[in-house]
Amino acid sequence: MTTIIIKGEKIWTSTALQSNKMLLIARTKREDETARPIDGLSLFYTDLNRDHVEIRPIDKMGRKCVDSNQLFIDDLPVPKEDLIGEEGKGFRYLLHGLNAERILISASMVGLGRCALKRAAEYARDRVVFGRPIGMNQAIQHPLAQSWAELEAANLMAFRAAGLYDSGKECGLEANGAKYLAAEAAFKSCTNAVMTHGGMGYAKEFHVERYLRECLIHRLAPISPQLILSYLAERALDLPKSY
Ligand SMILES: Cc1cc2nc3c(=O)[nH]c(=O)nc-3n(C[C@H](O)[C@H](O)[C@H](O)COP(=O)(O)OP(=O)(O)OC[C@H]3O[C@@H](n4cnc5c(N)ncnc54)[C@H](O)[C@@H]3O)c2cc1C
């Protein structure tokens, strides 16, 4: 291989508008010529050459500090020096980073959830309705307390996964479990924070509407809750693969 020509499409490519380089995975061997479908994919670090790559930004609900794009790659020449590692092993290299990313996202979701709860508790202490702070009512307290417990449990799972990862041990179940628990707990915390603020939860001034919007991205990416549950069912409970 001296130069190879790559064609294809990729949706949800972050920061392409600012980038001169990209990490690109492409099939370099036909699937029917490999032992497993994950083989035959190669990883490249190559120029994002706009003569051969069309970038279309996606307008989206949050995460506005980072652009998200659709990429259309048309006969992009990639020199062989741009190959990372061995040809055909690209997907295996990518897998290596997935658990670390899940753990990182778990921690960020715990942080976002805590932040939402802090603002909700402050508001509940300050806001007086019918002569007393709304935070004196158990119907306000209990959802926030439940979210606190769920976030702290998710945090413990994230630290368990991080400990295994740092000691070089298998942590797929814990990393996925932590990402699932943390994203769901953060979503519930942010929703509870908006509801605690009543109408003002909908006003930008109190920030919690933004937290609710921003937590959704990590509920569904880089892996959705449904796909995590399928993975856990298969790997933790030895149930048959469902997809
Ligand atoms: C803002 C943003 C930034 C992103 N950034 C990146 C990035 O930088 N790099 C990157 O590679 N990707 C990125 N993504 C992509 C993201 O990882 C995917 O959108 C996400 O994993 C979901 O995949 P999908 O959109 O293909 O959903 P689909 O596969 O179309 O699924 C749609 C829904 O159906 C459910 N579903 C699908 N199959 C099953 C099944 N068998 N059983 C039960 N439920 C099922 C899914 O869980 C999901 O809820 C980004 C996405 C967003 C929104």
mmCIF file of C-alpha atoms and ligand atoms in Angstrom:
data_model
loop_
_atom_site.group_PDB
_atom_site.id
_atom_site.type_symbol
_atom_site.label_atom_id
_atom_site.label_comp_id
_atom_site.label_asym_id
_atom_site.label_seq_id
_atom_site.Cartn_x
_atom_site.Cartn_y
_atom_site.Cartn_z
ATOM 1 C CA MET A 1 0.000 0.000 0.000
ATOM 2 C CA THR A 2 1.481 3.406 -0.979
ATOM 3 C CA THR A 3 -1.542 5.641 -1.252
ATOM 4 C CA ILE A 4 -5.064 4.408 -0.764
ATOM 5 C CA ILE A 5 -8.254 6.101 -1.872
ATOM 6 C CA ILE A 6 -11.055 6.342 0.662
ATOM 7 C CA LYS A 7 -14.765 6.956 0.096
ATOM 8 C CA GLY A 8 -17.561 7.056 2.627
ATOM 9 C CA GLU A 9 -19.802 9.041 4.952
ATOM 10 C CA LYS A 10 -19.759 9.723 8.675
ATOM 11 C CA ILE A 11 -22.397 11.516 10.701
ATOM 12 C CA TRP A 12 -21.814 13.266 14.059
ATOM 13 C CA THR A 13 -18.173 14.087 13.503
ATOM 14 C CA SER A 14 -17.140 16.555 16.196
ATOM 15 C CA THR A 15 -15.002 19.686 15.553
ATOM 16 C CA ALA A 16 -14.515 19.033 11.807
ATOM 17 C CA LEU A 17 -14.997 22.743 11.075
ATOM 18 C CA GLN A 18 -11.832 23.583 13.055
ATOM 19 C CA SER A 19 -9.775 20.526 12.143
ATOM 20 C CA ASN A 20 -6.904 20.097 9.726
ATOM 21 C CA LYS A 21 -6.414 16.439 10.650
ATOM 22 C CA MET A 22 -8.805 13.577 11.357
ATOM 23 C CA LEU A 23 -8.724 10.106 12.841
ATOM 24 C CA LEU A 24 -10.336 7.952 10.207
ATOM 25 C CA ILE A 25 -11.337 4.297 10.241
ATOM 26 C CA ALA A 26 -11.898 2.588 6.913
ATOM 27 C CA ARG A 27 -12.384 -0.952 5.681
ATOM 28 C CA THR A 28 -9.239 -2.009 3.838
ATOM 29 C CA LYS A 29 -10.197 -5.680 3.470
ATOM 30 C CA ARG A 30 -13.602 -7.008 2.443
ATOM 31 C CA GLU A 31 -15.705 -8.352 5.286
ATOM 32 C CA ASP A 32 -16.044 -11.785 3.644
ATOM 33 C CA GLU A 33 -12.231 -12.083 3.585
ATOM 34 C CA THR A 34 -11.810 -11.624 7.350
ATOM 35 C CA ALA A 35 -12.334 -13.974 10.294
ATOM 36 C CA ARG A 36 -14.536 -11.479 12.175
ATOM 37 C CA PRO A 37 -16.408 -8.365 10.978
ATOM 38 C CA ILE A 38 -14.267 -6.151 13.273
ATOM 39 C CA ASP A 39 -11.126 -7.230 11.382
ATOM 40 C CA GLY A 40 -10.048 -5.616 8.115
ATOM 41 C CA LEU A 41 -10.665 -2.073 9.378
ATOM 42 C CA SER A 42 -7.649 0.243 9.460
ATOM 43 C CA LEU A 43 -7.051 3.424 11.403
ATOM 44 C CA PHE A 44 -5.461 6.510 9.846
ATOM 45 C CA TYR A 45 -4.442 9.920 11.118
ATOM 46 C CA THR A 46 -4.643 11.987 7.982
ATOM 47 C CA ASP A 47 -5.290 15.418 6.491
ATOM 48 C CA LEU A 48 -8.874 16.607 6.457
ATOM 49 C CA ASN A 49 -8.493 17.637 2.844
ATOM 50 C CA ARG A 50 -11.484 19.782 1.953
ATOM 51 C CA ASP A 51 -10.965 19.104 -1.765
ATOM 52 C CA HIS A 52 -12.170 15.581 -1.047
ATOM 53 C CA VAL A 53 -14.223 15.973 2.129
ATOM 54 C CA GLU A 54 -17.459 17.928 2.292
ATOM 55 C CA ILE A 55 -18.369 19.049 5.819
ATOM 56 C CA ARG A 56 -22.003 19.822 6.615
ATOM 57 C CA PRO A 57 -22.640 21.233 10.123
ATOM 58 C CA ILE A 58 -25.676 19.912 12.041
ATOM 59 C CA ASP A 59 -27.795 22.448 13.910
ATOM 60 C CA LYS A 60 -28.493 20.905 17.316
ATOM 61 C CA MET A 61 -30.221 21.398 20.686
ATOM 62 C CA GLY A 62 -27.147 21.832 22.906
ATOM 63 C CA ARG A 63 -23.391 21.388 23.150
ATOM 64 C CA LYS A 64 -22.995 24.487 21.029
ATOM 65 C CA CYS A 65 -19.346 24.980 21.994
ATOM 66 C CA VAL A 66 -18.433 22.028 19.755
ATOM 67 C CA ASP A 67 -19.544 21.778 16.147
ATOM 68 C CA SER A 68 -21.077 18.483 14.982
ATOM 69 C CA ASN A 69 -21.014 17.543 11.331
ATOM 70 C CA GLN A 70 -21.797 15.159 8.549
ATOM 71 C CA LEU A 71 -18.759 14.254 6.469
ATOM 72 C CA PHE A 72 -18.903 13.119 2.863
ATOM 73 C CA ILE A 73 -15.571 11.658 1.797
ATOM 74 C CA ASP A 74 -15.023 11.404 -1.920
ATOM 75 C CA ASP A 75 -11.867 9.684 -3.225
ATOM 76 C CA LEU A 76 -9.627 11.009 -0.466
ATOM 77 C CA PRO A 77 -5.986 10.022 -1.095
ATOM 78 C CA VAL A 78 -4.381 8.760 2.142
ATOM 79 C CA PRO A 79 -0.609 8.055 2.147
ATOM 80 C CA LYS A 80 0.576 4.847 3.805
ATOM 81 C CA GLU A 81 2.583 6.783 6.439
ATOM 82 C CA ASP A 82 -0.785 7.895 7.866
ATOM 83 C CA LEU A 83 -1.691 4.362 8.953
ATOM 84 C CA ILE A 84 -1.748 3.860 12.733
ATOM 85 C CA GLY A 85 -0.394 0.499 13.897
ATOM 86 C CA GLU A 86 -1.086 -2.579 11.816
ATOM 87 C CA GLU A 87 -3.383 -2.654 8.833
ATOM 88 C CA GLY A 88 -6.713 -4.352 9.612
ATOM 89 C CA LYS A 89 -6.517 -3.868 13.389
ATOM 90 C CA GLY A 90 -8.022 -0.371 13.578
ATOM 91 C CA PHE A 91 -11.246 -1.296 15.319
ATOM 92 C CA ARG A 92 -9.345 -3.161 18.018
ATOM 93 C CA TYR A 93 -7.316 0.002 18.694
ATOM 94 C CA LEU A 94 -10.514 2.042 18.982
ATOM 95 C CA LEU A 95 -12.034 -0.468 21.425
ATOM 96 C CA HIS A 96 -9.136 0.208 23.759
ATOM 97 C CA GLY A 97 -10.372 3.767 24.390
ATOM 98 C CA LEU A 98 -14.072 3.036 24.810
ATOM 99 C CA ASN A 99 -14.097 2.010 28.480
ATOM 100 C CA ALA A 100 -12.009 5.026 29.470
ATOM 101 C CA GLU A 101 -14.453 7.297 27.635
ATOM 102 C CA ARG A 102 -17.445 5.706 29.392
ATOM 103 C CA ILE A 103 -15.807 6.243 32.804
ATOM 104 C CA LEU A 104 -14.984 9.861 31.978
ATOM 105 C CA ILE A 105 -18.560 10.518 30.868
ATOM 106 C CA SER A 106 -19.927 8.868 34.034
ATOM 107 C CA ALA A 107 -17.893 11.287 36.143
ATOM 108 C CA SER A 108 -19.041 14.290 34.111
ATOM 109 C CA MET A 109 -22.693 13.209 34.408
ATOM 110 C CA VAL A 110 -22.363 12.825 38.186
ATOM 111 C CA GLY A 111 -20.912 16.345 38.265
ATOM 112 C CA LEU A 112 -23.725 17.797 36.171
ATOM 113 C CA GLY A 113 -26.352 16.052 38.307
ATOM 114 C CA ARG A 114 -24.784 17.358 41.511
ATOM 115 C CA CYS A 115 -24.717 20.853 40.091
ATOM 116 C CA ALA A 116 -28.421 20.648 39.186
ATOM 117 C CA LEU A 117 -29.295 19.383 42.684
ATOM 118 C CA LYS A 118 -27.293 22.161 44.312
ATOM 119 C CA ARG A 119 -29.211 24.809 42.393
ATOM 120 C CA ALA A 120 -32.531 23.044 43.087
ATOM 121 C CA ALA A 121 -31.847 22.861 46.836
ATOM 122 C CA GLU A 122 -30.836 26.547 46.924
ATOM 123 C CA TYR A 123 -34.022 27.539 45.141
ATOM 124 C CA ALA A 124 -36.134 25.274 47.396
ATOM 125 C CA ARG A 125 -34.659 26.936 50.494
ATOM 126 C CA ASP A 126 -35.249 30.464 49.163
ATOM 127 C CA ARG A 127 -38.577 30.299 47.409
ATOM 128 C CA VAL A 128 -41.481 30.964 49.778
ATOM 129 C CA VAL A 129 -45.008 29.883 48.785
ATOM 130 C CA PHE A 130 -48.009 29.914 51.172
ATOM 131 C CA GLY A 131 -45.816 31.323 53.916
ATOM 132 C CA ARG A 132 -43.011 28.730 53.936
ATOM 133 C CA PRO A 133 -40.075 27.683 51.775
ATOM 134 C CA ILE A 134 -41.105 25.079 49.205
ATOM 135 C CA GLY A 135 -38.135 22.977 50.434
ATOM 136 C CA MET A 136 -40.071 22.260 53.651
ATOM 137 C CA ASN A 137 -42.427 20.077 51.623
ATOM 138 C CA GLN A 138 -41.543 16.411 51.318
ATOM 139 C CA ALA A 139 -42.912 16.358 47.764
ATOM 140 C CA ILE A 140 -40.056 18.748 46.918
ATOM 141 C CA GLN A 141 -37.453 17.108 49.166
ATOM 142 C CA HIS A 142 -37.920 13.465 48.251
ATOM 143 C CA PRO A 143 -37.248 13.573 44.487
ATOM 144 C CA LEU A 144 -34.085 15.597 45.169
ATOM 145 C CA ALA A 145 -32.967 13.226 47.934
ATOM 146 C CA GLN A 146 -33.638 10.231 45.679
ATOM 147 C CA SER A 147 -31.550 11.833 42.930
ATOM 148 C CA TRP A 148 -28.748 12.449 45.426
ATOM 149 C CA ALA A 149 -28.695 8.741 46.332
ATOM 150 C CA GLU A 150 -28.775 7.681 42.667
ATOM 151 C CA LEU A 151 -25.937 10.039 41.717
ATOM 152 C CA GLU A 152 -23.738 8.903 44.595
ATOM 153 C CA ALA A 153 -24.357 5.228 43.709
ATOM 154 C CA ALA A 154 -23.408 5.978 40.091
ATOM 155 C CA ASN A 155 -20.281 7.717 41.329
ATOM 156 C CA LEU A 156 -19.229 4.631 43.296
ATOM 157 C CA MET A 157 -19.689 2.486 40.201
ATOM 158 C CA ALA A 158 -17.622 4.967 38.155
ATOM 159 C CA PHE A 159 -14.800 4.824 40.716
ATOM 160 C CA ARG A 160 -15.005 1.025 40.758
ATOM 161 C CA ALA A 161 -14.635 1.000 36.951
ATOM 162 C CA ALA A 162 -11.789 3.547 37.104
ATOM 163 C CA GLY A 163 -9.952 1.472 39.730
ATOM 164 C CA LEU A 164 -10.170 -1.650 37.559
ATOM 165 C CA TYR A 165 -9.103 0.321 34.471
ATOM 166 C CA ASP A 166 -6.111 1.864 36.258
ATOM 167 C CA SER A 167 -4.924 -1.539 37.428
ATOM 168 C CA GLY A 168 -5.134 -2.884 33.868
ATOM 169 C CA LYS A 169 -8.072 -5.194 34.595
ATOM 170 C CA GLU A 170 -11.158 -5.895 32.497
ATOM 171 C CA CYS A 171 -13.788 -3.218 33.287
ATOM 172 C CA GLY A 172 -16.333 -3.375 30.447
ATOM 173 C CA LEU A 173 -19.283 -4.271 32.696
ATOM 174 C CA GLU A 174 -18.465 -1.653 35.321
ATOM 175 C CA ALA A 175 -17.659 1.104 32.784
ATOM 176 C CA ASN A 176 -20.901 0.517 30.899
ATOM 177 C CA GLY A 177 -22.875 0.092 34.130
ATOM 178 C CA ALA A 178 -21.469 3.375 35.450
ATOM 179 C CA LYS A 179 -22.233 5.252 32.234
ATOM 180 C CA TYR A 180 -25.797 3.929 32.301
ATOM 181 C CA LEU A 181 -26.396 4.755 35.978
ATOM 182 C CA ALA A 182 -24.740 8.173 35.838
ATOM 183 C CA ALA A 183 -26.521 9.341 32.676
ATOM 184 C CA GLU A 184 -29.932 8.182 33.928
ATOM 185 C CA ALA A 185 -29.333 9.703 37.379
ATOM 186 C CA ALA A 186 -28.166 12.989 35.841
ATOM 187 C CA PHE A 187 -31.226 13.134 33.597
ATOM 188 C CA LYS A 188 -33.514 12.584 36.585
ATOM 189 C CA SER A 189 -31.619 15.142 38.689
ATOM 190 C CA CYS A 190 -31.807 17.784 35.961
ATOM 191 C CA THR A 191 -35.514 17.088 35.405
ATOM 192 C CA ASN A 192 -36.153 17.340 39.165
ATOM 193 C CA ALA A 193 -34.167 20.582 39.274
ATOM 194 C CA VAL A 194 -36.352 22.125 36.557
ATOM 195 C CA MET A 195 -39.535 20.964 38.312
ATOM 196 C CA THR A 196 -38.321 22.313 41.685
ATOM 197 C CA HIS A 197 -37.924 25.733 40.077
ATOM 198 C CA GLY A 198 -41.515 25.629 38.807
ATOM 199 C CA GLY A 199 -42.004 28.141 35.989
ATOM 200 C CA MET A 200 -38.583 29.622 36.633
ATOM 201 C CA GLY A 201 -37.096 26.230 35.714
ATOM 202 C CA TYR A 202 -38.027 27.111 32.162
ATOM 203 C CA ALA A 203 -36.280 30.502 32.330
ATOM 204 C CA LYS A 204 -32.679 30.633 31.131
ATOM 205 C CA GLU A 205 -31.752 32.840 34.089
ATOM 206 C CA PHE A 206 -31.725 29.850 36.460
ATOM 207 C CA HIS A 207 -29.567 27.606 34.212
ATOM 208 C CA VAL A 208 -31.361 24.344 35.007
ATOM 209 C CA GLU A 209 -33.116 24.224 31.602
ATOM 210 C CA ARG A 210 -29.645 24.229 30.056
ATOM 211 C CA TYR A 211 -28.496 21.410 32.319
ATOM 212 C CA LEU A 212 -31.495 19.353 31.213
ATOM 213 C CA ARG A 213 -30.701 19.979 27.534
ATOM 214 C CA GLU A 214 -27.004 19.279 27.992
ATOM 215 C CA CYS A 215 -27.429 16.039 29.923
ATOM 216 C CA LEU A 216 -29.358 14.449 27.044
ATOM 217 C CA ILE A 217 -26.322 14.150 24.806
ATOM 218 C CA HIS A 218 -24.589 11.792 27.199
ATOM 219 C CA ARG A 219 -27.762 9.864 27.803
ATOM 220 C CA LEU A 220 -27.637 8.816 24.160
ATOM 221 C CA ALA A 221 -23.943 9.096 23.164
ATOM 222 C CA PRO A 222 -21.425 7.595 22.807
ATOM 223 C CA ILE A 223 -23.747 4.660 23.468
ATOM 224 C CA SER A 224 -27.477 4.684 24.166
ATOM 225 C CA PRO A 225 -28.990 3.199 27.349
ATOM 226 C CA GLN A 226 -30.717 0.481 25.315
ATOM 227 C CA LEU A 227 -27.454 -0.700 23.806
ATOM 228 C CA ILE A 228 -25.773 -0.702 27.229
ATOM 229 C CA LEU A 229 -28.585 -2.819 28.650
ATOM 230 C CA SER A 230 -28.233 -5.250 25.735
ATOM 231 C CA TYR A 231 -24.494 -5.472 26.413
ATOM 232 C CA LEU A 232 -25.043 -6.055 30.155
ATOM 233 C CA ALA A 233 -27.735 -8.656 29.501
ATOM 234 C CA GLU A 234 -25.344 -10.536 27.257
ATOM 235 C CA ARG A 235 -22.104 -10.171 29.231
ATOM 236 C CA ALA A 236 -23.292 -10.062 32.859
ATOM 237 C CA LEU A 237 -26.268 -12.414 32.568
ATOM 238 C CA ASP A 238 -25.163 -14.673 29.706
ATOM 239 C CA LEU A 239 -28.350 -14.006 27.721
ATOM 240 C CA PRO A 240 -28.324 -14.435 23.933
ATOM 241 C CA LYS A 241 -27.244 -11.490 21.770
ATOM 242 C CA SER A 242 -30.379 -9.557 20.809
ATOM 243 C CA TYR A 243 -29.188 -7.482 17.859
HETATM 244 C C1 LIG B 1 -24.184 15.906 19.638
HETATM 245 C C2 LIG B 1 -23.668 14.556 19.237
HETATM 246 C C3 LIG B 1 -22.307 14.379 19.134
HETATM 247 C C4 LIG B 1 -21.795 13.149 18.724
HETATM 248 N N1 LIG B 1 -20.461 13.033 18.587
HETATM 249 C C5 LIG B 1 -19.956 11.913 18.041
HETATM 250 C C6 LIG B 1 -18.564 11.832 17.734
HETATM 251 O O1 LIG B 1 -17.799 12.759 17.994
HETATM 252 N N2 LIG B 1 -18.113 10.697 17.151
HETATM 253 C C7 LIG B 1 -18.954 9.664 16.844
HETATM 254 O O2 LIG B 1 -18.488 8.653 16.304
HETATM 255 N N3 LIG B 1 -20.268 9.711 17.140
HETATM 256 C C8 LIG B 1 -20.787 10.801 17.713
HETATM 257 N N4 LIG B 1 -22.145 10.864 17.984
HETATM 258 C C9 LIG B 1 -22.994 9.719 17.594
HETATM 259 C C10 LIG B 1 -23.598 8.971 18.762
HETATM 260 O O3 LIG B 1 -22.623 8.151 19.368
HETATM 261 C C11 LIG B 1 -24.790 8.137 18.232
HETATM 262 O O4 LIG B 1 -25.764 9.058 17.751
HETATM 263 C C12 LIG B 1 -25.370 7.260 19.317
HETATM 264 O O5 LIG B 1 -24.465 6.222 19.653
HETATM 265 C C13 LIG B 1 -26.694 6.585 18.899
HETATM 266 O O6 LIG B 1 -26.530 5.944 17.661
HETATM 267 P P1 LIG B 1 -27.487 6.289 16.447
HETATM 268 O O7 LIG B 1 -27.695 7.764 16.384
HETATM 269 O O8 LIG B 1 -26.957 5.607 15.246
HETATM 270 O O9 LIG B 1 -28.876 5.651 16.893
HETATM 271 P P2 LIG B 1 -29.642 4.446 16.215
HETATM 272 O O10 LIG B 1 -28.753 3.249 16.134
HETATM 273 O O11 LIG B 1 -30.307 4.932 14.975
HETATM 274 O O12 LIG B 1 -30.718 4.150 17.330
HETATM 275 C C14 LIG B 1 -31.868 4.970 17.545
HETATM 276 C C15 LIG B 1 -32.527 4.511 18.838
HETATM 277 O O13 LIG B 1 -32.906 3.140 18.724
HETATM 278 C C16 LIG B 1 -32.304 2.391 19.770
HETATM 279 N N5 LIG B 1 -31.920 1.064 19.274
HETATM 280 C C17 LIG B 1 -31.199 0.777 18.155
HETATM 281 N N6 LIG B 1 -31.049 -0.564 18.047
HETATM 282 C C18 LIG B 1 -31.676 -1.119 19.107
HETATM 283 C C19 LIG B 1 -31.855 -2.443 19.573
HETATM 284 N N7 LIG B 1 -31.362 -3.490 18.921
HETATM 285 N N8 LIG B 1 -32.545 -2.626 20.714
HETATM 286 C C20 LIG B 1 -33.054 -1.579 21.393
HETATM 287 N N9 LIG B 1 -32.903 -0.287 21.013
HETATM 288 C C21 LIG B 1 -32.227 -0.065 19.899
HETATM 289 C C22 LIG B 1 -31.073 3.169 20.190
HETATM 290 O O14 LIG B 1 -30.693 2.846 21.503
HETATM 291 C C23 LIG B 1 -31.573 4.587 20.040
HETATM 292 O O15 LIG B 1 -32.291 4.967 21.187
HETATM 293 C C24 LIG B 1 -22.677 12.060 18.436
HETATM 294 C C25 LIG B 1 -24.062 12.236 18.574
HETATM 295 C C26 LIG B 1 -24.564 13.458 18.965
HETATM 296 C C27 LIG B 1 -26.056 13.632 19.094
#
